[in-house]
mmCIF file with all atom_site columns, C-alpha atoms in Angstrom:
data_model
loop_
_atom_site.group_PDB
_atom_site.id
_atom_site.type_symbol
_atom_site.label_atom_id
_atom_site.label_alt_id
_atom_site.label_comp_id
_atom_site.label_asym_id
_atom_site.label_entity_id
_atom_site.label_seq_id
_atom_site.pdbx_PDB_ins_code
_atom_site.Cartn_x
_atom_site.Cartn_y
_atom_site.Cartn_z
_atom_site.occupancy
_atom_site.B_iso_or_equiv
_atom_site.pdbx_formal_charge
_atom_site.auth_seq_id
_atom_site.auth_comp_id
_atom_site.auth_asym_id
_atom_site.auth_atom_id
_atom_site.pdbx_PDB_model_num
ATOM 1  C CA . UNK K 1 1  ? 144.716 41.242 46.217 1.00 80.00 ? 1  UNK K CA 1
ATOM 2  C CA . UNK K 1 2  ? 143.387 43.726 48.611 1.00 83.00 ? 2  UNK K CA 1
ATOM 3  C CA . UNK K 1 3  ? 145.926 46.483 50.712 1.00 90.00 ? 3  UNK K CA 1
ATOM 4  C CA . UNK K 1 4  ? 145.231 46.831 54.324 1.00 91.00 ? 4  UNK K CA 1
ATOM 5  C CA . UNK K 1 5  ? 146.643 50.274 55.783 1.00 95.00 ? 5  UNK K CA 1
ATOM 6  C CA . UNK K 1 6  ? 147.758 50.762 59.197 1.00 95.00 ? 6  UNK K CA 1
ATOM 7  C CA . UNK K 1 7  ? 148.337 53.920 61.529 1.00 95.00 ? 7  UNK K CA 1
ATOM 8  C CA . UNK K 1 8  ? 151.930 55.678 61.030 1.00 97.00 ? 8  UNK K CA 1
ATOM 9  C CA . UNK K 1 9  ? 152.498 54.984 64.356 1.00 96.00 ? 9  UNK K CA 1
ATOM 10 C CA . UNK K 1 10 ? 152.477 51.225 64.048 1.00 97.00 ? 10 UNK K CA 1
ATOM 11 C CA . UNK K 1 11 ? 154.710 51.328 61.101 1.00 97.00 ? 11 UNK K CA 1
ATOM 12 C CA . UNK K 1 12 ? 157.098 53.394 63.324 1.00 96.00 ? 12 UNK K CA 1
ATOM 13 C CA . UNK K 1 13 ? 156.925 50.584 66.232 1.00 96.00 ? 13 UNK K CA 1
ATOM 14 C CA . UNK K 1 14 ? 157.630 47.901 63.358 1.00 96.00 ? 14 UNK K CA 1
ATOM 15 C CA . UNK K 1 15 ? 160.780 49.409 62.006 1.00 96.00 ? 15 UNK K CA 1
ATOM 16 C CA . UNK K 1 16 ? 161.839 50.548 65.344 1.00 95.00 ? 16 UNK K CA 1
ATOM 17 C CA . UNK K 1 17 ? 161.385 46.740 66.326 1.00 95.00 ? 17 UNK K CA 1
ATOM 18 C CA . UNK K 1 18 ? 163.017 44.991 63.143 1.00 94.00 ? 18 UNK K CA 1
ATOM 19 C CA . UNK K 1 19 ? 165.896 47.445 63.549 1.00 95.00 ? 19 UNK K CA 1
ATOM 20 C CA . UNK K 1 20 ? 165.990 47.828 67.593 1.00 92.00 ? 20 UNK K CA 1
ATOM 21 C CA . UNK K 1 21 ? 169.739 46.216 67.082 1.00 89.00 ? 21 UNK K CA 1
ATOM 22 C CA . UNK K 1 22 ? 170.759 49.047 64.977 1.00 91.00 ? 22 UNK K CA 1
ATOM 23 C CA . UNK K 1 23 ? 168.798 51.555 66.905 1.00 89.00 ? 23 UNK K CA 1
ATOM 24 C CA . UNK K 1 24 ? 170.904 50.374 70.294 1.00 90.00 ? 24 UNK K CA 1
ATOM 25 C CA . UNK K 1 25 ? 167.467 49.079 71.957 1.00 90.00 ? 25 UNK K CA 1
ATOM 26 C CA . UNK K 1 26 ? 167.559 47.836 75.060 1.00 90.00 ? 26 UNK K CA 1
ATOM 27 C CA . UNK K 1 27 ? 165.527 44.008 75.595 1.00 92.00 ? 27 UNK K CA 1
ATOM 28 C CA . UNK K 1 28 ? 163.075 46.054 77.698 1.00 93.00 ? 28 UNK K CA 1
ATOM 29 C CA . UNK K 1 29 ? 162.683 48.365 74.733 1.00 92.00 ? 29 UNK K CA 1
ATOM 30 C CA . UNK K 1 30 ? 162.523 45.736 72.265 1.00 94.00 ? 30 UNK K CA 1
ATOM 31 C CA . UNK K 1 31 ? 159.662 43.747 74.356 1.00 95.00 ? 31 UNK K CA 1
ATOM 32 C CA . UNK K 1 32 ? 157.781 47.037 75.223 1.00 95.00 ? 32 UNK K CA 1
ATOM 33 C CA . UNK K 1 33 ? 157.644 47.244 71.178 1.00 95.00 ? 33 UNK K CA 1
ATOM 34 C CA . UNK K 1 34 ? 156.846 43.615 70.879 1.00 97.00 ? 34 UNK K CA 1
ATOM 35 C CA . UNK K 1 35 ? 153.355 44.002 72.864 1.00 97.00 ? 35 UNK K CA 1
ATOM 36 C CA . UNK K 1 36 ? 152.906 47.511 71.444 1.00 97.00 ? 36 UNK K CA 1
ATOM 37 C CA . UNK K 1 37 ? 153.009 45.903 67.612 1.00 97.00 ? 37 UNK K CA 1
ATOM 38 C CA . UNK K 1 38 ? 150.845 42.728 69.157 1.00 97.00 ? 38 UNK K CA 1
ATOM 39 C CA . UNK K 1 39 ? 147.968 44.930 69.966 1.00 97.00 ? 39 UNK K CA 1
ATOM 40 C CA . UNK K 1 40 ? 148.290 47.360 67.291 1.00 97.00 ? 40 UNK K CA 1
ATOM 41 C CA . UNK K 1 41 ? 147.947 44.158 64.848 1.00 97.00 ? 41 UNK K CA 1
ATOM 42 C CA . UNK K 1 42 ? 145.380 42.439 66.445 1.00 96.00 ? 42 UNK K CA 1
ATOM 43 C CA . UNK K 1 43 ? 143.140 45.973 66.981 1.00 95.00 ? 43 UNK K CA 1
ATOM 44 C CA . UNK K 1 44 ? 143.699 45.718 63.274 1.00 96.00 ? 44 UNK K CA 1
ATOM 45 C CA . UNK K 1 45 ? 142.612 41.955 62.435 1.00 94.00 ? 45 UNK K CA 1
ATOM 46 C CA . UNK K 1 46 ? 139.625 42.478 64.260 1.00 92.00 ? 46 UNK K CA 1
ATOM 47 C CA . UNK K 1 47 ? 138.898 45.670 62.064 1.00 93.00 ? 47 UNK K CA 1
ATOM 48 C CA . UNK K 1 48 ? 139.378 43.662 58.931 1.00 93.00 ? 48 UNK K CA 1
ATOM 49 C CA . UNK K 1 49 ? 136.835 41.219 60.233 1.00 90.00 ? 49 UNK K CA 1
ATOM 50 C CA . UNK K 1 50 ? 134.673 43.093 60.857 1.00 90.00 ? 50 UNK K CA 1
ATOM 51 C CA . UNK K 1 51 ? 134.537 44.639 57.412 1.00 90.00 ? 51 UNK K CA 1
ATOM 52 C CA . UNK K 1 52 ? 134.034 41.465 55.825 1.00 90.00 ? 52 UNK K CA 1
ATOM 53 C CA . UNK K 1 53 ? 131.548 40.445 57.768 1.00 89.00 ? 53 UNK K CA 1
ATOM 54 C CA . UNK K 1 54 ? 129.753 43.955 57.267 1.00 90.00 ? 54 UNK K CA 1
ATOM 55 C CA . UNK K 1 55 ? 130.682 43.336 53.595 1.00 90.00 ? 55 UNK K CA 1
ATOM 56 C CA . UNK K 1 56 ? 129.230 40.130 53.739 1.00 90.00 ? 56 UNK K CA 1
ATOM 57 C CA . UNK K 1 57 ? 126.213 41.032 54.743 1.00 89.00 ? 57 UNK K CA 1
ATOM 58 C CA . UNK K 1 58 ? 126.023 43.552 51.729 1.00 90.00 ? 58 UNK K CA 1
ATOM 59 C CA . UNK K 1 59 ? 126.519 41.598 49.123 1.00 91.00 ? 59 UNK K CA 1
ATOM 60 C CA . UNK K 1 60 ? 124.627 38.253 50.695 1.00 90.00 ? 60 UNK K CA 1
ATOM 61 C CA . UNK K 1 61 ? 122.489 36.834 47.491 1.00 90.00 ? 61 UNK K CA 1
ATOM 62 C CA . UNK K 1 62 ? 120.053 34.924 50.260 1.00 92.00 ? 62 UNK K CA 1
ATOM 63 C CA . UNK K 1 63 ? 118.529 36.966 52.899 1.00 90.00 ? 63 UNK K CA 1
ATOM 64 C CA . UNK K 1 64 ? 119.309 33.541 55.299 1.00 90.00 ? 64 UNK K CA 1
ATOM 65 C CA . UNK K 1 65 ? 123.303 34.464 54.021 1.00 90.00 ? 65 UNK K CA 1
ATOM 66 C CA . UNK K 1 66 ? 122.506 37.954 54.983 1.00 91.00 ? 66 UNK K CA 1
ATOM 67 C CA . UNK K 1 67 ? 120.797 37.578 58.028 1.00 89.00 ? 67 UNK K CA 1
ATOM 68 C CA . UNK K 1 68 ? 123.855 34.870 59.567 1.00 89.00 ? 68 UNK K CA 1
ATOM 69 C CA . UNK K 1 69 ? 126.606 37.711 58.297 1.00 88.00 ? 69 UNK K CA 1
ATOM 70 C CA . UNK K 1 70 ? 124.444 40.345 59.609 1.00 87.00 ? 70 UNK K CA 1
ATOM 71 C CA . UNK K 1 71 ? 124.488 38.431 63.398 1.00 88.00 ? 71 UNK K CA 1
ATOM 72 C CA . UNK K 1 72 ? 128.441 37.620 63.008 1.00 89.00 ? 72 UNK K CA 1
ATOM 73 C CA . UNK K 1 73 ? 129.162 41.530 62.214 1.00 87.00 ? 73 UNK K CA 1
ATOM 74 C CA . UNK K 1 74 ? 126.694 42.708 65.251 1.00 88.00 ? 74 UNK K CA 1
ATOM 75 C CA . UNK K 1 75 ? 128.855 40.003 67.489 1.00 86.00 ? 75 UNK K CA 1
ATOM 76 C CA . UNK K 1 76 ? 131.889 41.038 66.198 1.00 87.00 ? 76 UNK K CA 1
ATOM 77 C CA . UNK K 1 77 ? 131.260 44.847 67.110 1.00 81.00 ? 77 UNK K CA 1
ATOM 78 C CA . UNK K 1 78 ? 129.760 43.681 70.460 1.00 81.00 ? 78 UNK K CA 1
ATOM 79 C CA . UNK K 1 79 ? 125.860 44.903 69.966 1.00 83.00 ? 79 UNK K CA 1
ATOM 80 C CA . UNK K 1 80 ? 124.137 43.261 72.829 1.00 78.00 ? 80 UNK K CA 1
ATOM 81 C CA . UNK K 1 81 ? 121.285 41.741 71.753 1.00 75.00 ? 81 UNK K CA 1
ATOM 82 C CA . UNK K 1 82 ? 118.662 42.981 73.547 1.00 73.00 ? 82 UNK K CA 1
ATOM 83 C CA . UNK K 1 83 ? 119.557 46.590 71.152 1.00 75.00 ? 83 UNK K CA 1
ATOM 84 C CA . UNK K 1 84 ? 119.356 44.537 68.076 1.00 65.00 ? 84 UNK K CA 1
ATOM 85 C CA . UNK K 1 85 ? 116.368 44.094 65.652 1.00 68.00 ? 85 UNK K CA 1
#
């Protein structure tokens, strides 16, 4: 199984959140974290998509698999296609 790393400061927001009760957090607080941890998670999903789909297109044994990986990676990073080859 593969590890998937985030930034320090979304590991801070996700203890700060799982312990806001603790902490003395506020439900303000503890919503303000909520969406903070939301994004931070989702900027990260999309990374790991991306990956795979750049990894994907790598490793492709057909060049139809390749080319189909290579056109979900170039959507997933938003390349307009009138700069693509």
């Amino acid at each position: 199984m593969k590890k998937i790393q985030i930034e320090q400061d979304l590991f801070v927001q996700m203890v700060k959140y799982f312990y806001s009760d603790e902490l003395g957090f506020d439900d303000d607080d503890v919503c303000e974290l909520y969406h903070d941890i939301k994004k931070g998670i989702d900027k990260k999903l999309d990374a790991v998509s991306r990956r795979s789909y750049y990894t994907q297109y790598k490793t492709a044994e057909t060049p139809e698999e390749r080319e189909k990986a290579r056109l979900k990676y170039l959507d997933a990073v938003g390349m307009h296609e009138d700069f693509r080859y």
